[in-house]
Short mmCIF file of N, CA and C in Angstrom, two decimals:
data_model
loop_
_atom_site.label_atom_id
_atom_site.label_comp_id
_atom_site.label_asym_id
_atom_site.label_seq_id
_atom_site.Cartn_x
_atom_site.Cartn_y
_atom_site.Cartn_z
N MET A 193 28.47 9.10 18.95
CA MET A 193 29.37 8.25 18.21
C MET A 193 28.67 7.77 16.95
N PRO A 194 29.21 8.04 15.77
CA PRO A 194 28.57 7.61 14.53
C PRO A 194 28.61 6.08 14.40
N VAL A 195 27.60 5.55 13.77
CA VAL A 195 27.50 4.10 13.57
C VAL A 195 27.72 3.81 12.10
N PRO A 196 28.57 2.82 11.80
CA PRO A 196 28.73 2.44 10.39
C PRO A 196 27.37 2.05 9.81
N ASP A 197 27.18 2.32 8.53
CA ASP A 197 25.89 2.10 7.88
C ASP A 197 25.34 0.68 8.05
N ASN A 198 26.21 -0.29 8.18
CA ASN A 198 25.72 -1.67 8.22
C ASN A 198 25.91 -2.35 9.58
N ASP A 199 26.28 -1.62 10.61
CA ASP A 199 26.51 -2.24 11.92
C ASP A 199 25.44 -1.83 12.92
N PHE A 200 24.45 -2.68 13.04
CA PHE A 200 23.38 -2.42 13.99
C PHE A 200 23.31 -3.51 15.04
N THR A 201 24.47 -4.10 15.34
CA THR A 201 24.50 -5.15 16.37
C THR A 201 24.09 -4.61 17.73
N PHE A 202 24.31 -3.32 17.97
CA PHE A 202 23.92 -2.74 19.25
C PHE A 202 22.40 -2.79 19.43
N VAL A 203 21.65 -2.69 18.33
CA VAL A 203 20.18 -2.78 18.41
C VAL A 203 19.78 -4.23 18.71
N LYS A 204 20.41 -5.15 18.03
CA LYS A 204 20.13 -6.57 18.26
C LYS A 204 20.46 -6.94 19.71
N ASP A 205 21.60 -6.45 20.19
CA ASP A 205 22.00 -6.73 21.58
C ASP A 205 20.98 -6.17 22.57
N ALA A 206 20.53 -4.95 22.34
CA ALA A 206 19.53 -4.34 23.22
C ALA A 206 18.22 -5.12 23.17
N MET A 207 17.81 -5.52 21.98
CA MET A 207 16.56 -6.27 21.80
C MET A 207 16.62 -7.60 22.55
N LYS A 208 17.70 -8.33 22.34
CA LYS A 208 17.85 -9.62 23.00
C LYS A 208 17.87 -9.47 24.52
N ALA A 209 18.59 -8.47 25.00
CA ALA A 209 18.69 -8.26 26.45
C ALA A 209 17.34 -7.91 27.05
N LEU A 210 16.59 -7.01 26.41
CA LEU A 210 15.28 -6.61 26.93
C LEU A 210 14.32 -7.80 26.95
N CYS A 211 14.29 -8.56 25.86
CA CYS A 211 13.39 -9.71 25.80
C CYS A 211 13.77 -10.76 26.84
N ARG A 212 15.04 -11.04 26.97
CA ARG A 212 15.51 -12.03 27.95
C ARG A 212 15.23 -11.55 29.37
N GLU A 213 15.53 -10.30 29.62
CA GLU A 213 15.35 -9.71 30.95
C GLU A 213 13.91 -9.79 31.43
N HIS A 214 12.96 -9.71 30.51
CA HIS A 214 11.55 -9.66 30.88
C HIS A 214 10.77 -10.89 30.43
N GLY A 215 11.49 -11.95 30.07
CA GLY A 215 10.84 -13.20 29.74
C GLY A 215 9.96 -13.15 28.51
N ILE A 216 10.30 -12.29 27.58
CA ILE A 216 9.52 -12.17 26.35
C ILE A 216 10.13 -13.11 25.32
N GLU A 217 9.47 -14.26 25.12
CA GLU A 217 9.98 -15.23 24.16
C GLU A 217 9.00 -15.45 23.02
N ARG A 218 7.77 -15.66 23.36
CA ARG A 218 6.78 -16.01 22.33
C ARG A 218 5.69 -14.96 22.19
N ASP A 219 5.88 -13.82 22.78
CA ASP A 219 4.89 -12.75 22.71
C ASP A 219 5.25 -11.82 21.55
N ARG A 220 4.73 -12.15 20.38
CA ARG A 220 5.07 -11.39 19.17
C ARG A 220 4.71 -9.92 19.31
N LYS A 221 3.58 -9.63 19.91
CA LYS A 221 3.14 -8.24 20.05
C LYS A 221 4.15 -7.44 20.88
N ALA A 222 4.58 -7.99 22.00
CA ALA A 222 5.56 -7.31 22.85
C ALA A 222 6.89 -7.15 22.11
N THR A 223 7.29 -8.17 21.37
CA THR A 223 8.54 -8.10 20.61
C THR A 223 8.48 -6.99 19.57
N VAL A 224 7.37 -6.89 18.87
CA VAL A 224 7.20 -5.84 17.85
C VAL A 224 7.19 -4.46 18.50
N GLU A 225 6.55 -4.35 19.66
CA GLU A 225 6.52 -3.06 20.37
C GLU A 225 7.93 -2.62 20.74
N ILE A 226 8.72 -3.55 21.28
CA ILE A 226 10.09 -3.22 21.66
C ILE A 226 10.90 -2.85 20.43
N ALA A 227 10.76 -3.62 19.36
CA ALA A 227 11.50 -3.33 18.13
C ALA A 227 11.15 -1.95 17.58
N ALA A 228 9.88 -1.61 17.60
CA ALA A 228 9.46 -0.29 17.10
C ALA A 228 10.07 0.84 17.93
N LEU A 229 10.10 0.65 19.23
CA LEU A 229 10.70 1.67 20.10
C LEU A 229 12.20 1.77 19.84
N LEU A 230 12.87 0.64 19.67
CA LEU A 230 14.30 0.66 19.37
C LEU A 230 14.59 1.40 18.07
N VAL A 231 13.82 1.11 17.04
CA VAL A 231 14.02 1.77 15.74
C VAL A 231 13.81 3.27 15.87
N ALA A 232 12.77 3.66 16.57
CA ALA A 232 12.50 5.09 16.75
C ALA A 232 13.65 5.78 17.47
N LEU A 233 14.19 5.14 18.50
CA LEU A 233 15.30 5.74 19.25
C LEU A 233 16.57 5.82 18.41
N VAL A 234 16.82 4.81 17.61
CA VAL A 234 18.00 4.85 16.73
C VAL A 234 17.85 5.99 15.73
N LYS A 235 16.65 6.17 15.21
CA LYS A 235 16.41 7.28 14.28
C LYS A 235 16.61 8.63 14.96
N GLU A 236 16.41 8.67 16.29
CA GLU A 236 16.64 9.90 17.05
C GLU A 236 18.12 10.11 17.36
N GLY A 237 18.94 9.11 17.04
CA GLY A 237 20.38 9.26 17.22
C GLY A 237 20.98 8.51 18.39
N ILE A 238 20.21 7.64 19.04
CA ILE A 238 20.74 6.86 20.16
C ILE A 238 21.44 5.64 19.59
N HIS A 239 22.73 5.50 19.86
CA HIS A 239 23.51 4.40 19.30
C HIS A 239 24.27 3.61 20.36
N ASP A 240 23.77 3.59 21.57
CA ASP A 240 24.39 2.85 22.66
C ASP A 240 23.37 1.86 23.21
N ALA A 241 23.75 0.58 23.27
CA ALA A 241 22.81 -0.46 23.70
C ALA A 241 22.26 -0.22 25.10
N GLU A 242 23.10 0.21 26.02
CA GLU A 242 22.63 0.44 27.39
C GLU A 242 21.63 1.60 27.44
N GLU A 243 21.94 2.67 26.74
CA GLU A 243 21.03 3.81 26.71
C GLU A 243 19.71 3.43 26.03
N LEU A 244 19.80 2.63 24.98
CA LEU A 244 18.59 2.16 24.31
C LEU A 244 17.70 1.38 25.28
N LYS A 245 18.30 0.49 26.05
CA LYS A 245 17.50 -0.32 26.99
C LYS A 245 16.79 0.56 28.01
N VAL A 246 17.49 1.52 28.56
CA VAL A 246 16.89 2.41 29.55
C VAL A 246 15.72 3.19 28.94
N LEU A 247 15.95 3.75 27.75
CA LEU A 247 14.92 4.56 27.11
C LEU A 247 13.72 3.73 26.65
N VAL A 248 13.97 2.51 26.18
CA VAL A 248 12.85 1.64 25.78
C VAL A 248 11.98 1.33 26.99
N ARG A 249 12.60 1.03 28.12
CA ARG A 249 11.81 0.77 29.33
C ARG A 249 10.93 1.97 29.67
N GLU A 250 11.51 3.16 29.64
CA GLU A 250 10.75 4.37 29.96
C GLU A 250 9.61 4.60 28.97
N ARG A 251 9.91 4.50 27.69
CA ARG A 251 8.89 4.77 26.68
C ARG A 251 7.81 3.71 26.64
N TRP A 252 8.18 2.45 26.91
CA TRP A 252 7.17 1.39 26.90
C TRP A 252 6.20 1.60 28.04
N MET A 253 6.69 2.04 29.18
CA MET A 253 5.80 2.34 30.31
C MET A 253 4.85 3.48 29.94
N GLU A 254 5.38 4.50 29.28
CA GLU A 254 4.55 5.64 28.88
C GLU A 254 3.52 5.24 27.82
N ALA A 255 3.92 4.35 26.91
CA ALA A 255 3.06 3.98 25.79
C ALA A 255 2.16 2.79 26.09
N ALA A 256 2.30 2.16 27.23
CA ALA A 256 1.53 0.96 27.54
C ALA A 256 0.04 1.12 27.29
N PRO A 257 -0.60 2.23 27.68
CA PRO A 257 -2.03 2.37 27.41
C PRO A 257 -2.35 2.44 25.91
N LEU A 258 -1.41 2.90 25.11
CA LEU A 258 -1.64 2.98 23.67
C LEU A 258 -1.54 1.62 23.01
N PHE A 259 -0.60 0.79 23.49
CA PHE A 259 -0.38 -0.52 22.90
C PHE A 259 -1.42 -1.53 23.34
N ARG A 260 -1.89 -1.41 24.57
CA ARG A 260 -2.78 -2.41 25.15
C ARG A 260 -4.04 -1.78 25.69
N GLY A 261 -5.07 -2.56 25.71
CA GLY A 261 -6.29 -2.11 26.36
C GLY A 261 -6.09 -2.14 27.87
N ALA A 262 -6.94 -1.47 28.59
CA ALA A 262 -6.81 -1.39 30.05
C ALA A 262 -6.92 -2.76 30.71
N ASP A 263 -7.60 -3.71 30.07
CA ASP A 263 -7.80 -5.03 30.67
C ASP A 263 -6.75 -6.05 30.25
N SER A 264 -5.80 -5.65 29.44
CA SER A 264 -4.80 -6.58 28.94
C SER A 264 -3.83 -6.99 30.04
N PRO A 265 -3.50 -8.28 30.11
CA PRO A 265 -2.56 -8.74 31.13
C PRO A 265 -1.11 -8.47 30.78
N ALA A 266 -0.81 -8.13 29.53
CA ALA A 266 0.58 -7.90 29.12
C ALA A 266 1.15 -6.71 29.86
N GLU A 267 2.36 -6.84 30.31
CA GLU A 267 3.03 -5.78 31.07
C GLU A 267 4.27 -5.33 30.33
N PRO A 268 4.55 -4.05 30.34
CA PRO A 268 5.81 -3.58 29.77
C PRO A 268 6.96 -3.95 30.70
N PRO A 269 8.20 -3.87 30.21
CA PRO A 269 9.34 -4.20 31.07
C PRO A 269 9.37 -3.32 32.31
N SER A 270 9.74 -3.91 33.43
CA SER A 270 9.86 -3.12 34.65
C SER A 270 11.14 -2.32 34.62
N ARG A 271 11.20 -1.31 35.45
CA ARG A 271 12.40 -0.48 35.54
C ARG A 271 13.31 -1.08 36.60
N SER A 272 14.13 -2.03 36.19
CA SER A 272 15.02 -2.67 37.16
C SER A 272 16.45 -2.31 36.90
#
């Protein structure tokens, strides 16, 4: 489904839902990581908020070692 050039509310909705779902409020690093994954997926052509959330969870789990050191307590969103 094509997205109008100026309507990216689906990205905002996915971002808010993921952050709320996983208690990410003041963790700027986690917020930036999620935002970067969302942008990458939109560039790949994903324009559905639900699909974005599922794919961000999967990719964040895969990328966790790249974003954080092995000793970091930060956790990516769980697959719930």
